[in-house]
C-alpha positions in Angstrom: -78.5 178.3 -130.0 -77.4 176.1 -126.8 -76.9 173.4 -129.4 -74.5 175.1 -131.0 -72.8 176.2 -128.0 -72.1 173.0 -126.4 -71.1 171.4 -130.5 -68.6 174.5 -130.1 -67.8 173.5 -126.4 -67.0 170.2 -127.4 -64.6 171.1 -130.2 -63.0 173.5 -127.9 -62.3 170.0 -126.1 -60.8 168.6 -129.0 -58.5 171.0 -129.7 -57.3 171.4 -126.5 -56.3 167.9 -126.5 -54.4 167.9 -129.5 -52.4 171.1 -128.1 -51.5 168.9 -125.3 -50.5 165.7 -127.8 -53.3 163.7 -125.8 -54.9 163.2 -129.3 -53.5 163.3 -133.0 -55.7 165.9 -135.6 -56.7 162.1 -137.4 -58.0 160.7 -133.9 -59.8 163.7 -132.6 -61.8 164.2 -136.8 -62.8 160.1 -136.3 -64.0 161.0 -132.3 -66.0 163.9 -133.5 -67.4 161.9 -136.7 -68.7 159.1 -134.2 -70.2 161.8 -131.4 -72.5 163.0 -133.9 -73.6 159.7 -135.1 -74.2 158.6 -131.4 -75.1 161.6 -129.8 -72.4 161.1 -127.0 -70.2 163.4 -125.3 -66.8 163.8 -126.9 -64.7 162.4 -123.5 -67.5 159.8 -123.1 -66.9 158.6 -126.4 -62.9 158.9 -126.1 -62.6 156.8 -122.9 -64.7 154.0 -124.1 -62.5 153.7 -127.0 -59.4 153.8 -125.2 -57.8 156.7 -126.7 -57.7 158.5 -122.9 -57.9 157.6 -119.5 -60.3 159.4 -116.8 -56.9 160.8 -115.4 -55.8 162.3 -118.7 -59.1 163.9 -120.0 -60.4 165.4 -117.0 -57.4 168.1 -116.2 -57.7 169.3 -120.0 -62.2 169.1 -119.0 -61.5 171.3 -116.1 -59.3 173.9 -117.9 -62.3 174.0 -120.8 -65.1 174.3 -118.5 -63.0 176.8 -116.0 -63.6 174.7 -113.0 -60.8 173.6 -110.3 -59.3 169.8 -111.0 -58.8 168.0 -107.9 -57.7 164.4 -107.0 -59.5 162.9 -104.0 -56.9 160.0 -102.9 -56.9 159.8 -99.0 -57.2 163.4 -98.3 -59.5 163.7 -95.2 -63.1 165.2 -95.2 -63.9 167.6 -92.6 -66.8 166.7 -90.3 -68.6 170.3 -90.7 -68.7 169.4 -94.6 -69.6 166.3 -94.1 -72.4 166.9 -91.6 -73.8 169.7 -94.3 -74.5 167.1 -96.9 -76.7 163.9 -95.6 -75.8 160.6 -96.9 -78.5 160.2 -99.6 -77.7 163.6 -101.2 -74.1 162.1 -101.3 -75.2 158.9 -102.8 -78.2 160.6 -105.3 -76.1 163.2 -106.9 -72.7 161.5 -106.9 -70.6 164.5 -105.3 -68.2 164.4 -102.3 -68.2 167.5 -100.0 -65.0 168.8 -99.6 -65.2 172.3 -97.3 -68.0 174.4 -96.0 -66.7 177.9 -94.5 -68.8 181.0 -94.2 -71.4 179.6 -96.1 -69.8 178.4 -99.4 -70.1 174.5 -99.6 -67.5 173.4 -101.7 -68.2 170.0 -103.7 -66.5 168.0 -106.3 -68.7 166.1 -108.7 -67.9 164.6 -112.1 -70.0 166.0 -114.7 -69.8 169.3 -114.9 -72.2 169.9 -117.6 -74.9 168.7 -115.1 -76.2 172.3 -114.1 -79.5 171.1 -113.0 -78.0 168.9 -110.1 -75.9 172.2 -108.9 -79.4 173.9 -108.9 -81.0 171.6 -107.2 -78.7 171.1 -104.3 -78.4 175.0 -104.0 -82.0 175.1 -103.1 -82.0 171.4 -100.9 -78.9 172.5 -99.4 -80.1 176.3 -98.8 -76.1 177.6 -99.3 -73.6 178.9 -102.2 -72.2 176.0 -103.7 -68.5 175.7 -105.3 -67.9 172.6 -107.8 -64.2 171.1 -108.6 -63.9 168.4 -111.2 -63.4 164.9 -109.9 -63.2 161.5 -111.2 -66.3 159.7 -110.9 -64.4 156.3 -109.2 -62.4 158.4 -106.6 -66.1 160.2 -106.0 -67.7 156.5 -105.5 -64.4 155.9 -103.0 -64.8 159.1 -101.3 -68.2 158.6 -100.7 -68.2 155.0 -99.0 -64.9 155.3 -96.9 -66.2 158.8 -95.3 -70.2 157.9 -95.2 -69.6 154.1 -95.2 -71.0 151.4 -97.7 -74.8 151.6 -98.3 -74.8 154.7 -95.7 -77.9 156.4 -98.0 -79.9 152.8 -97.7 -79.0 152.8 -94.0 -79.8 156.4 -93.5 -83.4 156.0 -94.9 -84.2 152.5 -93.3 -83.3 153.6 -89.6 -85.7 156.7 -90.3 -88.5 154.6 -91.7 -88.1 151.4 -89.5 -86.8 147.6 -90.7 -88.3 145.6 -93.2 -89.0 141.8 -92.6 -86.8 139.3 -94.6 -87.5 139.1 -98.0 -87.1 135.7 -100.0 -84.2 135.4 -102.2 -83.8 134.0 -105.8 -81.4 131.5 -106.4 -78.7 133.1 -109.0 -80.1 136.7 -108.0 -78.3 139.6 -109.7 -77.2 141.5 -107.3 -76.5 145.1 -109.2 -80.1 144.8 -109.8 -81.3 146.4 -105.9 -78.6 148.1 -104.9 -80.1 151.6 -104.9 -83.6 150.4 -103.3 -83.3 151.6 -99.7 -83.5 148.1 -98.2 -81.2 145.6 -95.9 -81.3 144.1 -99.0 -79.8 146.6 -101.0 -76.9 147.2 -98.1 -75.9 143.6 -98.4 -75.6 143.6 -102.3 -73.4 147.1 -101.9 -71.8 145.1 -99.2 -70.8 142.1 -102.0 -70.2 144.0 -104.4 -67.7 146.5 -102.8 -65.7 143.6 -101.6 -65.7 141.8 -105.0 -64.7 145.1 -106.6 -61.5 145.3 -103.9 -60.6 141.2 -104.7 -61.6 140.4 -101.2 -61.7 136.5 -100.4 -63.8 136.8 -97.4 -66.1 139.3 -95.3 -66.5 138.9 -91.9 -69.5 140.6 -89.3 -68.8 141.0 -86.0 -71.1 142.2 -83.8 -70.0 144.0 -80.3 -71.5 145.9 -78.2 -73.0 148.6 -79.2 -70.9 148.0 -82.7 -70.6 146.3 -85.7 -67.3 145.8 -87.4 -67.1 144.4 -90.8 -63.7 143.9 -92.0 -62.7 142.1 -95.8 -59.5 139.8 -96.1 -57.5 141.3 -99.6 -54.2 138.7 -100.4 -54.5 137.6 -96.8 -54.8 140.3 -94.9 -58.0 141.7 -93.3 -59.1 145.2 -93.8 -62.1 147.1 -92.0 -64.8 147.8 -94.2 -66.1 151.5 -94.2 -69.3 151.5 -92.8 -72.0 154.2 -91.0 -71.6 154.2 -87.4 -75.7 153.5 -86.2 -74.9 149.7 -88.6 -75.5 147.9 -85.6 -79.4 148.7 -84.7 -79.6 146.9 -88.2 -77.2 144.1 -87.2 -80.3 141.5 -86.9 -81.7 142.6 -90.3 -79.0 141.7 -92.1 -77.9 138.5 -90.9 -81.9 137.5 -91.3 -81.2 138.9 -94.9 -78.3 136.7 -95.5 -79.6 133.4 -93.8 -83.1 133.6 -96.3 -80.0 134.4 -99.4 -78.6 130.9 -97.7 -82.0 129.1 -97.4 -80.6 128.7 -93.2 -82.8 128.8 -90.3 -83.7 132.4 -89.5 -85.3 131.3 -86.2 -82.4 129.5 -85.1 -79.6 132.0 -82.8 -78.1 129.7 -80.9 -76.4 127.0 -82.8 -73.9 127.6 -85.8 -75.0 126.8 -89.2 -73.7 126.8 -92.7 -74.9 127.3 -96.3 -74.0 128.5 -99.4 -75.6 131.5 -101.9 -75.1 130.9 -105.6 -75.5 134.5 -107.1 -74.5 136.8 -110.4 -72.2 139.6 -110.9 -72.0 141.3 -114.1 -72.7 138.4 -115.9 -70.1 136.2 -113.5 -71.1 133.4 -111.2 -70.1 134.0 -107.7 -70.2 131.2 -105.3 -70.8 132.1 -101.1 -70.1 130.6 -98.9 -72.0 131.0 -95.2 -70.7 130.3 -92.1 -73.0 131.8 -88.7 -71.5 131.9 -85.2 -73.2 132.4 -82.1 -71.5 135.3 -79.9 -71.8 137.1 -76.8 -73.4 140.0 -78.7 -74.9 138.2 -81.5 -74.3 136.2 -84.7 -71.2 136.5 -86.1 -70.9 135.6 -90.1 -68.5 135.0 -92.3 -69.1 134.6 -96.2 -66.3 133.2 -98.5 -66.4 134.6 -101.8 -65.3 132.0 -104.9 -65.3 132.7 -108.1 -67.2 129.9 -110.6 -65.0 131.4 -113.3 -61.7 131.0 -111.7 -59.2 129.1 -114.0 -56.5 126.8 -112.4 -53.7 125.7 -114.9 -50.5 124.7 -112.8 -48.3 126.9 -115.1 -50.3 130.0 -113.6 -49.4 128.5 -110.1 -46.3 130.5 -109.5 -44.4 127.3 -109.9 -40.6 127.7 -110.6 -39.8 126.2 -113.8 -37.5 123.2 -111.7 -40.5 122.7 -109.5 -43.3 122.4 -112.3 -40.9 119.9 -114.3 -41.1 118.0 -110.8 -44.7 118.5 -110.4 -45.5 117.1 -113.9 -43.3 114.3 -113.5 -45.0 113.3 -110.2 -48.9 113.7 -111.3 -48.0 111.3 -114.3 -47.2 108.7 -112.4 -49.5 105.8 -112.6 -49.8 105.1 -108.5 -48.6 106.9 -105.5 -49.9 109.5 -103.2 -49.0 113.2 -103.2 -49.4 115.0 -99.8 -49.6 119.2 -100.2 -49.2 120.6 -96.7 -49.6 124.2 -95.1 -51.9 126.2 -92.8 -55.5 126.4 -93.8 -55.6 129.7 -96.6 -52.2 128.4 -97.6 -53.5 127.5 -101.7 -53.4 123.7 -101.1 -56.7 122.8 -102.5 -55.8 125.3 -105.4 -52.7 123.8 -106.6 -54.4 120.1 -105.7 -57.0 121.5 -108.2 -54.7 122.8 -111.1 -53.4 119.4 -111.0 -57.2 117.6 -111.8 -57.5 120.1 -114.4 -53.7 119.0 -115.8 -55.1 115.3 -115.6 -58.6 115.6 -116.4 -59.3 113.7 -119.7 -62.1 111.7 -121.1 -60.2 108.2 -120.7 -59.4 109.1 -117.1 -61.9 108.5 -114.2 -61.4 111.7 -111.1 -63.3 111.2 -108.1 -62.8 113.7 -104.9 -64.2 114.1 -101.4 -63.9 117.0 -99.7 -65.3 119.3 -96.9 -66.9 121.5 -98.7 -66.8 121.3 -102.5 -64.4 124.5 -102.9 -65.3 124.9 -106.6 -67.3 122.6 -109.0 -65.0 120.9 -111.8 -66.7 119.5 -114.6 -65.6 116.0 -115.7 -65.2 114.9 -112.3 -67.0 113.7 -109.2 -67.3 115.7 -106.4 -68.5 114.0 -103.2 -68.8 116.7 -100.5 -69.0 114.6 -96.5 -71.4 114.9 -94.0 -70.4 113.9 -91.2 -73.5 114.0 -88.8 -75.1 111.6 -91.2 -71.8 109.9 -91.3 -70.9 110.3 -94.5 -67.1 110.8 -92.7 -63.7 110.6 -95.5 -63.0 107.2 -94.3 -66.4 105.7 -95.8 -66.6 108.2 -98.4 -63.1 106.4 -99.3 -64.5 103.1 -98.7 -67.6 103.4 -101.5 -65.3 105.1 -104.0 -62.7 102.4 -104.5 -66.5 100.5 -105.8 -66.1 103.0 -108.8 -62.5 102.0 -110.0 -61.0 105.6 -110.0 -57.9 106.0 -111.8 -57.2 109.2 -109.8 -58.8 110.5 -106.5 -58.8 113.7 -104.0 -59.0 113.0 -100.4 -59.9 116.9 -99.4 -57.7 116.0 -96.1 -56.1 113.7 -94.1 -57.1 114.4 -90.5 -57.8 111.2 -88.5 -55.8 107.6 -89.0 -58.4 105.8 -90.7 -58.3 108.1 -93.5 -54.9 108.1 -93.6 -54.9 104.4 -93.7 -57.1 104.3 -96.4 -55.6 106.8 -98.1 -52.6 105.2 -98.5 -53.7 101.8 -98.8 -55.7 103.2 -102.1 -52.1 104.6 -103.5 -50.7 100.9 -102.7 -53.6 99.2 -105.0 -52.8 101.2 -108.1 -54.2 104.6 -107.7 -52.6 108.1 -108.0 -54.0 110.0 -104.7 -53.8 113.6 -104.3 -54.8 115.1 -100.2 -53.6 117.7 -97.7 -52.3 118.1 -94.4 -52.0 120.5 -91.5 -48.0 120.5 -91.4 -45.2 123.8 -91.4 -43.0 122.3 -93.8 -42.4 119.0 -96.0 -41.1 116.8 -94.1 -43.3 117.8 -91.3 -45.4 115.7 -93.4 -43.8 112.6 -92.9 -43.5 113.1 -88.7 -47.7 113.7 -88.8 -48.5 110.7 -90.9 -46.1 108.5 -88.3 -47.9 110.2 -85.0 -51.2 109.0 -86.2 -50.4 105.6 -86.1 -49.3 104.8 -89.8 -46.6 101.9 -90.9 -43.0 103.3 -91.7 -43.3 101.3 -94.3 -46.5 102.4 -96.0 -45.3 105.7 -95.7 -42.6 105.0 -97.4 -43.6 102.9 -100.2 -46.3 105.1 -101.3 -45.8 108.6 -101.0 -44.4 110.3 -104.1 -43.8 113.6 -102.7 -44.6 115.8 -99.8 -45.1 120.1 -101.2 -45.4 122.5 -98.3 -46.6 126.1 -99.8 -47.3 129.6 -98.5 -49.2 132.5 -100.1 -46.9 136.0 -100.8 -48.6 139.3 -101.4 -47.0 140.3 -105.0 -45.3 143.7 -105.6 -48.0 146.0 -107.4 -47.3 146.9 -110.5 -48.4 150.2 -110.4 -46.5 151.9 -108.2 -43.5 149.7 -107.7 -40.3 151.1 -107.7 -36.3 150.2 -107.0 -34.9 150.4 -103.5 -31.8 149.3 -102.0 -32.0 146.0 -100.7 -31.3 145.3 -96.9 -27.8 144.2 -95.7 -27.8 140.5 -94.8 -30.2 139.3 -97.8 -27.6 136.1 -98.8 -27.5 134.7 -95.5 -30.9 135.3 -94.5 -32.5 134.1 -97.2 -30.2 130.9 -98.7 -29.0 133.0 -101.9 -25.9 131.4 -103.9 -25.0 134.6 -105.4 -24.4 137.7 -104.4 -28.1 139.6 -104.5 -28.1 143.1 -106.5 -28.0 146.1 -105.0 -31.6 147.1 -106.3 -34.9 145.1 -105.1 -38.4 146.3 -106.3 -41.1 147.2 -103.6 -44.5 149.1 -104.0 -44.6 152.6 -103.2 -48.6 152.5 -102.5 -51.5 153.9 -104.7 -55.0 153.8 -105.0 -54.4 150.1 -107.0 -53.3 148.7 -104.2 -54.8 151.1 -101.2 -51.6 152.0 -100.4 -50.9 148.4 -99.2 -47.4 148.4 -101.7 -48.7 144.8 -103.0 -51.5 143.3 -105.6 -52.6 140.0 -105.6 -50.5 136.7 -104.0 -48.5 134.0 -105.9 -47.4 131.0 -104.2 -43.7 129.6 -102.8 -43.2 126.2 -102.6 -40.9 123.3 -100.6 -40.3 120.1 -102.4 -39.5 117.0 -101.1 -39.6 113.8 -103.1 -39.7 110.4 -101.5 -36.0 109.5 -103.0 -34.5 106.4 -101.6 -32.4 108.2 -99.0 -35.4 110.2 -97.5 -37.3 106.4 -97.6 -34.1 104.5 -95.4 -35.0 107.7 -93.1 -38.9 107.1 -92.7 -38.0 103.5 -92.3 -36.0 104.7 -89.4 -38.3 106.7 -88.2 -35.8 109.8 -87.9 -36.4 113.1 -87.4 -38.2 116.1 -89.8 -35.4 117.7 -89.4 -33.1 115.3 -90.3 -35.3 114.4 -93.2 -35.4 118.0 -94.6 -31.8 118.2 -93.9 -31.2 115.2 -96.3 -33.4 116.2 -98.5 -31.2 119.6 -99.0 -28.6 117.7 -99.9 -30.3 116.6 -102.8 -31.2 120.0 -103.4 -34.2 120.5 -101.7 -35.2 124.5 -101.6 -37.0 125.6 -98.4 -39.7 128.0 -98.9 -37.4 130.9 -97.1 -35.1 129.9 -100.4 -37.9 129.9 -102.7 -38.7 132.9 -101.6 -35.5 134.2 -101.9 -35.8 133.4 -105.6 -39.4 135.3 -105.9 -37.4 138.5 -104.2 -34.8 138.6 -106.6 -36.9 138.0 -109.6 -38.8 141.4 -108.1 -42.4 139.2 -107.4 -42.1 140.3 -103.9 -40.3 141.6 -100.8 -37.9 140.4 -98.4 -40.7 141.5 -95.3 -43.2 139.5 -97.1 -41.4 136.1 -97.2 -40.6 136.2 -94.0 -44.1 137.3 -92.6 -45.3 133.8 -93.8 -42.1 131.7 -93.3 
């Protein structure tokens, strides 16, 4: 008999859909056809196949079942709901409190054929409970930002006392632990959640009496949800993440770094560990790269002028191009997608650098060391022995290198390095101050690319607005802007940020004979960049302008990095 209930239940479904034109009568026959070969439930079966999305099926789910439909977004939890419902009930049974007044606990949850879980909790609980229909991710969203991540792991180790350190596997899994109550299973949900938001970094920072963990997301940092007693476990977990780095455990007072190689649904992730001594403890910061990440320079950002320039450049046969910008600028990124443009089997790619951002197969990497002495200059010095065709100095920071740098693009090899400049021609000014030859400078650099990272416009919630008075001038335009710019309204996407991911603006400036006469004079930057306009030069204020207009980004973003 409950059988065929719940068969009729789940044709009610159906139909309901196809009143609401969610489904056609040929899509919903095929659905039901495959849910009784499976066994699966009918809206199970309909968002795996694409037909709906979570946000379509479950209003129509809440009308069948006659249960509220609510969406969670940003909407604030009160503490007397909150406090009802411990952290490990939260995290078990997947449901988000959401009132508790005169006895009724009101609770959203995502399954609402799941009876025995209401049951349960009535009796754990000891109060009338009132489910609403939420979506499962908004649930999981809910749960860390007003508990904080791993708050049922944390709840149950400060009750039961903390575990020593255990050994970790190199390559570990890390979905595999993270519902063991364990520091262990707090730094995998700690990972995880900021892979899952596209965080580049995470940062601990003990204080006293607090931690604060925040994650940087297209350059900006964001604090990390997390429960408030964190910081009695504050040891535990930097012990926990110095074993994952195979560092010194015993060691407090002197920095160290290291690196964890471990596995995310099947993709390679790549840490990388940096420990601080502070006032109130050790401070880490882990780097998260991506083994999988693909560089190509036409994904770059590149406008089409600038990647005809770019091309032209990295097929010379000798030279030296310099990319400069502040560190988290994408300079080793674009000096990347060009090896990947040039890496062939008849070519020989060397690189040093400090560290080995990502691993590029085809060419040697040589990562420095330099309280061995392994420094750029000598690692320069023993790889001119392996006649390179092309080579990547990681960065120019001291004469020597630069010296050598140069002298390598001099003797019939294409160089590619970085330096620590605002703008192109900046470039130019830094390599004279360290002591380097007009002359060289002039005779072997091919170009000098200064770059900055924008946040992108989100593309699911961007809308038009009217652009703000002044946009010519301000940003080098040579025709009139339109009236209508695109900007992010904020969403869930994005966490109401308005922006989704970064592309890059760029500043050329080639070595051209009349930029050369003013090296050899040793003029100015800015009466290098100036001549360099007038061979039409864009700054990266008028590159930007051309990312606003073709609705990439905002005005307030270009100029919050230029």
């Amino acid at each position: 008999m409950g059988k065929m209930s719940t068969q009729k239940q789940r044709q009610a479904l159906g139909a309901l859909l196809v009143e609401r034109g969610l489904l056609t009568w040929d899509e919903l026959e095929q659905a039901l056809a495959e849910q009784k070969r499976s066994g699966q439930l009918l809206g199970t079966l309909l968002i795996q196949s694409g037909k709906l999305s979570q946000e379509q099926l479950l209003p129509v789910l809440a009308e069948q079942v006659g249960m509220p439909y609510v969406r969670l977004g940003e909407r604030p939890l009160p503490p007397e709901a909150l406090a009802k419902v411990p952290p490990k009930f939260a995290s078990r049974y997947r449901l988000v409190p959401l009132s508790f007044e005169r006895g009724l606990l009101r609770v959203a949850i995502a399954d609402p054929f799941d009876v025995q879980t209401l049951d349960e909790l009535r009796l754990l609980l000891d109060c009338a409970l009132e489910p609403v229909l939420a979506s499962e991710g908004e649930i999981h969203e809910a749960i860390q930002r007003h508990y904080g991540i791993g708050a049922s792991a944390v709840e149950r180790l400060l009750g039961a006392g903390t575990q020593d350190a255990v050994p970790a596997r190199v390559g570990e899994e890390l979905t595999e632990a993270v519902n063991e109550a364990s520091v262990i299973s707090f730094v995998n949900q700690m990972i995880l959640s900021a892979v899952r938001d596209r965080a580049t970094d995470i940062h601990l920072e003990p204080f006293d009496q607090r931690l604060r963990i925040r994650q940087r997301i297209d350059g900006v940092m964001y604090e990390m949800p997390i429960p408030p007693d964190l910081f009695k476990l504050h040891q535990a977990i930097v012990s926990r993440i110095k074993v994952m780095a195979q560092l010194d455990i015993a060691e407090k007072r002197l920095p160290q770094d290291g690196r964890i190689k471990v596995r995310l649904d099947g993709q390679e992730l790549d840490l990388r560990i940096s420990v601080l001594p502070t006032a109130f403890g050790e401070s880490v910061e882990i780097r998260l790269l991506s083994s999988q990440m693909l560089f190509s320079l036409e994904r770059l950002g590149l406008g089409d002028d600038h990647l005809t320039q770019l091309v032209r450049f990295i097929e010379k046969p000798h030279g030296i191009i310099f990319v400069t910008g502040p560190t988290g600028s994408g300079k080793t990124t674009t000096l990347y997608a060009c090896l990947s443009k040039l890496n062939a089997p008849n070519v020989k790619l060397l690189t040093i650098e400090d560290p080995i951002e990502y691993q590029l197969t085809g060419i040697t990497q040589l990562q420095v060391h330099p309280k061995i002495g392994f420094t750029f200059a000598q690692g320069l010095r023993s790889m001119l022995r392996h006649d390179p065709d092309i080579m990547m100095v990681g960065e120019v920071r001291d004469p020597e290198t630069a010296e050598i740098t140069i002298r390598s693009a001099l003797t019939g090899h294409l160089v590619f390095s970085t330096l620590h400049t605002n703008d192109a021609a900046g470039g130019v000014t830094r390599l004279l101050d360290m002591g380097i030859e007009a002359y060289l400078v002039a005779s072997s650099v091919l170009c000098f690319i200064a770059q900055r990272l924008v946040r992108v416009v989100c593309p699911a919630c961007q809308e038009p607005r009217a652009a703000p008075p002044g946009l010519r001038e301000e940003f080098g335009l040579t025709d009139p802007p339109p009236s209508m710019l695109r900007y992010g309204r904020g969403c869930p996407a994005c966490k109401g940020t308005g922006y989704q991911g970064r592309t890059a603006i760029y500043e050329f400036l080639p070595v051209t004979e009349a930029v050369q006469r003013l090296i050899l004079q040793r003029a100015s930057s800015h009466d290098i960049a100036h001549a360099a306009q007038q061979e039409g030069m864009r700054t990266l204020r008028q590159d930007g302008g051309q990312r606003i207009l073709q609705g990439v980004t905002t005005p307030d973003e270009v100029l919050r990095v230029t």
